[in-house]
XYZ file of C-alpha atoms in Angstrom:
297
model
C 93.308 -32.322 24.162
C 94.175 -31.004 20.687
C 92.563 -32.843 17.743
C 94.838 -35.015 15.679
C 96.298 -33.518 12.543
C 95.677 -36.643 10.530
C 92.072 -36.286 9.194
C 92.039 -39.342 6.967
C 89.174 -41.720 7.707
C 91.488 -44.443 8.700
C 92.587 -47.519 6.952
C 89.072 -48.583 5.727
C 88.978 -48.548 1.926
C 85.170 -48.365 1.923
C 85.271 -45.182 3.893
C 87.951 -43.764 1.643
C 85.987 -44.606 -1.516
C 82.813 -43.147 0.004
C 84.551 -39.897 0.779
C 86.140 -39.795 -2.662
C 82.868 -40.354 -4.497
C 81.192 -37.747 -2.332
C 83.733 -35.216 -3.459
C 83.369 -36.314 -7.047
C 79.556 -36.104 -6.861
C 79.688 -32.656 -5.280
C 82.114 -31.396 -7.910
C 80.012 -32.971 -10.672
C 76.826 -31.393 -9.373
C 78.551 -28.041 -9.205
C 79.718 -28.405 -12.779
C 76.295 -29.501 -13.951
C 74.639 -26.627 -12.107
C 77.057 -24.124 -13.548
C 76.481 -25.534 -17.027
C 72.747 -25.300 -16.607
C 73.087 -21.717 -15.417
C 75.152 -20.841 -18.446
C 72.736 -22.569 -20.813
C 69.701 -20.867 -19.242
C 71.578 -17.581 -19.485
C 72.416 -17.768 -23.165
C 69.601 -20.079 -24.425
C 66.473 -19.601 -22.211
C 64.145 -21.363 -24.662
C 65.922 -24.675 -24.153
C 64.303 -25.263 -20.747
C 60.822 -23.959 -21.673
C 59.268 -27.467 -21.940
C 60.745 -28.444 -18.599
C 59.488 -25.284 -16.959
C 56.022 -25.851 -18.428
C 55.919 -29.413 -17.135
C 57.020 -28.324 -13.676
C 54.429 -25.508 -13.710
C 51.671 -27.957 -14.697
C 52.558 -30.099 -11.723
C 53.062 -27.358 -9.151
C 50.228 -24.966 -10.163
C 47.314 -27.042 -8.636
C 49.326 -27.461 -5.456
C 50.071 -23.726 -5.311
C 46.426 -22.907 -6.026
C 45.202 -25.133 -3.208
C 47.733 -23.696 -0.776
C 46.752 -20.132 -1.799
C 43.035 -20.920 -1.295
C 43.764 -22.309 2.148
C 45.816 -19.227 2.990
C 43.085 -16.875 1.804
C 40.368 -18.818 3.635
C 42.277 -18.735 6.885
C 43.015 -15.035 6.414
C 39.332 -14.278 5.701
C 38.060 -15.890 8.909
C 38.590 -12.804 11.113
C 37.049 -10.560 8.459
C 34.036 -12.879 8.110
C 33.515 -12.893 11.866
C 33.704 -9.116 11.968
C 31.330 -8.840 9.004
C 28.832 -11.149 10.711
C 28.672 -9.024 13.805
C 28.582 -5.856 11.683
C 25.717 -7.170 9.521
C 23.852 -8.372 12.608
C 24.101 -4.931 14.176
C 23.083 -3.240 10.914
C 20.118 -5.607 10.623
C 18.960 -4.717 14.123
C 19.317 -1.022 13.331
C 17.364 -1.326 10.080
C 14.591 -3.272 11.814
C 14.276 -0.515 14.400
C 14.242 2.107 11.649
C 11.543 0.212 9.721
C 9.435 -0.106 12.866
C 9.781 3.621 13.556
C 8.918 4.504 9.955
C 5.925 2.145 10.050
C 4.651 3.850 13.174
C 5.155 7.252 11.538
C 3.302 6.033 8.427
C 0.384 4.822 10.531
C 0.235 8.188 12.277
C 0.283 9.941 8.903
C -2.513 7.728 7.597
C -4.513 8.437 10.726
C -4.013 12.170 10.256
C -5.050 11.866 6.607
C -8.250 10.040 7.548
C -8.930 12.652 10.222
C -8.393 15.422 7.663
C -10.795 13.737 5.259
C -13.387 13.431 8.013
C -12.971 17.083 8.977
C -13.227 18.192 5.352
C -16.421 16.158 5.022
C -17.773 17.843 8.142
C -16.978 21.243 6.664
C -18.784 20.275 3.475
C -21.774 19.177 5.544
C -21.781 22.419 7.489
C -21.396 24.653 4.451
C -23.429 22.659 1.944
C -26.675 24.592 2.269
C -28.238 27.230 4.493
C -31.378 25.096 4.700
C -29.850 22.804 7.303
C -32.121 21.859 10.175
C -29.646 19.846 12.244
C -26.327 18.021 11.888
C -26.431 14.614 13.541
C -24.925 11.139 13.383
C -26.098 7.992 11.650
C -25.705 5.537 14.499
C -26.441 2.412 12.442
C -27.596 1.254 9.031
C -28.757 -2.019 7.457
C -25.972 -2.646 4.986
C -26.786 -6.289 4.163
C -30.582 -6.477 4.356
C -32.871 -6.068 1.328
C -34.576 -3.231 3.236
C -32.192 -0.332 3.663
C -32.774 1.877 6.696
C -30.572 3.913 9.027
C -31.053 5.430 12.463
C -30.370 9.110 13.128
C -29.642 10.342 16.659
C -31.896 13.381 16.291
C -35.671 13.655 16.360
C -38.597 15.968 16.719
C -36.989 17.737 19.658
C -34.285 18.819 17.203
C -36.952 19.820 14.615
C -36.557 16.669 12.544
C -39.804 15.684 10.801
C -41.035 13.027 8.417
C -40.156 13.571 4.747
C -37.042 15.663 5.274
C -33.983 14.815 3.095
C -30.752 13.559 4.672
C -27.332 13.995 3.070
C -23.645 14.095 3.914
C -20.674 15.802 2.289
C -20.661 13.368 -0.651
C -24.314 13.356 -1.592
C -27.863 12.274 -0.780
C -28.330 9.476 1.764
C -32.076 9.185 2.113
C -35.260 10.591 3.603
C -36.688 10.658 7.110
C -39.702 8.315 7.347
C -40.189 8.228 11.123
C -39.273 10.840 13.728
C -39.249 10.232 17.471
C -38.260 12.674 20.181
C -34.501 12.008 19.905
C -34.172 9.444 17.132
C -35.338 9.159 13.552
C -35.544 6.425 10.944
C -34.101 7.187 7.534
C -35.090 5.389 4.325
C -31.873 5.036 2.332
C -31.732 5.771 -1.394
C -30.764 2.111 -2.029
C -34.046 0.779 -0.583
C -36.563 -0.546 -3.160
C -39.214 1.843 -1.797
C -37.014 4.868 -2.512
C -37.859 6.708 -5.759
C -36.092 9.990 -6.502
C -36.323 12.249 -9.578
C -32.851 13.109 -10.848
C -31.116 14.556 -13.869
C -27.812 13.987 -15.556
C -25.306 16.619 -14.478
C -23.894 17.146 -17.953
C -27.038 18.016 -19.923
C -29.949 17.902 -17.463
C -31.492 14.718 -18.917
C -34.305 13.746 -16.493
C -34.450 10.266 -14.993
C -35.885 8.282 -12.105
C -33.642 6.547 -9.585
C -34.977 3.599 -7.578
C -33.141 1.526 -5.000
C -32.357 -2.076 -5.926
C -32.027 -3.390 -2.366
C -28.464 -4.602 -2.967
C -26.569 -1.380 -2.368
C -26.933 -0.070 -5.940
C -29.421 2.131 -7.807
C -31.614 1.464 -10.808
C -31.743 4.371 -13.276
C -34.370 4.834 -15.983
C -34.631 7.793 -18.316
C -37.908 9.688 -17.956
C -38.508 10.618 -21.604
C -36.276 8.325 -23.691
C -37.210 5.032 -25.303
C -33.600 3.770 -25.373
C -31.081 3.953 -22.579
C -29.105 7.206 -23.061
C -26.733 6.762 -20.127
C -23.046 5.874 -20.226
C -20.712 4.649 -17.468
C -19.350 7.572 -15.491
C -22.407 9.832 -15.858
C -23.085 11.772 -12.670
C -26.669 11.947 -11.436
C -27.919 14.767 -9.230
C -31.292 15.590 -7.746
C -33.535 17.681 -9.976
C -35.840 19.211 -7.359
C -38.897 17.816 -9.151
C -41.596 16.804 -6.691
C -40.684 19.446 -4.149
C -38.966 17.170 -1.601
C -35.246 16.919 -2.409
C -33.334 20.141 -3.091
C -31.711 20.229 -6.541
C -28.071 19.609 -7.394
C -27.316 17.073 -4.658
C -25.150 14.187 -6.017
C -26.921 10.860 -5.758
C -24.795 8.438 -7.755
C -22.681 7.645 -10.787
C -23.512 5.239 -13.619
C -21.456 2.035 -13.465
C -23.236 -0.287 -15.910
C -25.781 0.139 -18.701
C -28.468 -2.115 -20.153
C -31.014 -1.877 -22.939
C -33.576 0.299 -21.160
C -32.012 0.998 -17.750
C -28.687 1.538 -16.052
C -27.062 0.713 -12.722
C -25.460 3.379 -10.561
C -23.312 3.359 -7.438
C -24.570 5.699 -4.694
C -22.484 8.779 -4.029
C -22.663 8.330 -0.244
C -22.013 5.282 1.884
C -24.068 5.348 5.113
C -21.648 2.932 6.791
C -18.824 5.423 6.320
C -20.806 8.585 7.068
C -19.762 10.252 10.297
C -22.046 13.265 10.432
C -25.049 13.897 8.198
C -27.257 16.869 7.603
C -31.046 16.959 7.761
C -32.429 19.449 5.233
C -35.674 21.298 4.953
C -38.124 20.065 2.373
C -37.404 21.858 -0.881
C -40.948 23.150 -1.409
C -42.842 23.393 1.864
C -46.470 22.370 1.945
C -48.807 25.206 1.134
C -50.317 26.950 4.129
C -53.955 26.088 4.810
C -56.443 28.683 3.541
C -57.663 31.170 6.148
C -60.920 30.255 7.804
C -63.932 32.270 6.651
C -65.704 34.092 9.482
C -69.381 35.130 9.096
C -69.938 38.822 8.592
C -71.184 40.609 11.726
C -74.863 41.405 11.740
C -75.816 45.103 11.963
C -77.321 46.230 15.225
C -81.026 46.344 15.580
C -81.623 43.278 13.480
């Protein structure tokens, strides 16, 4: 059925007034809006306070909404970053472990090179070598300082022979068995060795202190002439220890003596060298035989 042509709301005055005022309000709002547009077009500064007030009210709301938007947008990136950082952390841990293993191997090779260089120094130190052997143990904490050598009289080791390694003098053989010998270390109180200062040849006497250090006293000086850092070497006096073997270095000085650290550490010595006595004992004089009697007497 076709709609009626009469569109009036009927005979209700309230409805007619409502429709009329709606039209009036719409037209008024359009006029007001157009006026505001014209004013903002030709006088923009007029609405600056209003715009500022509206901005003060809406800016915190906009900021909060923008933070929420950014936070939600960053969630996938954060998840991806977490898994990426976790994988990178695992990779770096593996790399550090591999580098640590390589470093340990390098340190082991360095220690092996040092040991081999010390062995070469022992082998080439002197042509007067009797035998190269091992120090199997040493008394590092006792007041009496001895070491055991795994070579004896069957290897031509005898009492009184000096023992050294690549760094310097270690001691002197005091007992020799068939395959083992006892070595008196230079740090023992019974050990007395004539030495000289490497720089100027100043003579001195080195005695063990029993605590791992050496006591040094100048042979011909009233006052202590030594200074920290002075190197002491054997002088060859006495005819037992060959000259020019390092024995220690001055670490502390007193009024009439000095303290030195030994050049060699028996606990760290791998191979040592047994030397011939510097001046061998003189040969016994030939026995006198009676002259033969002439025949017929």
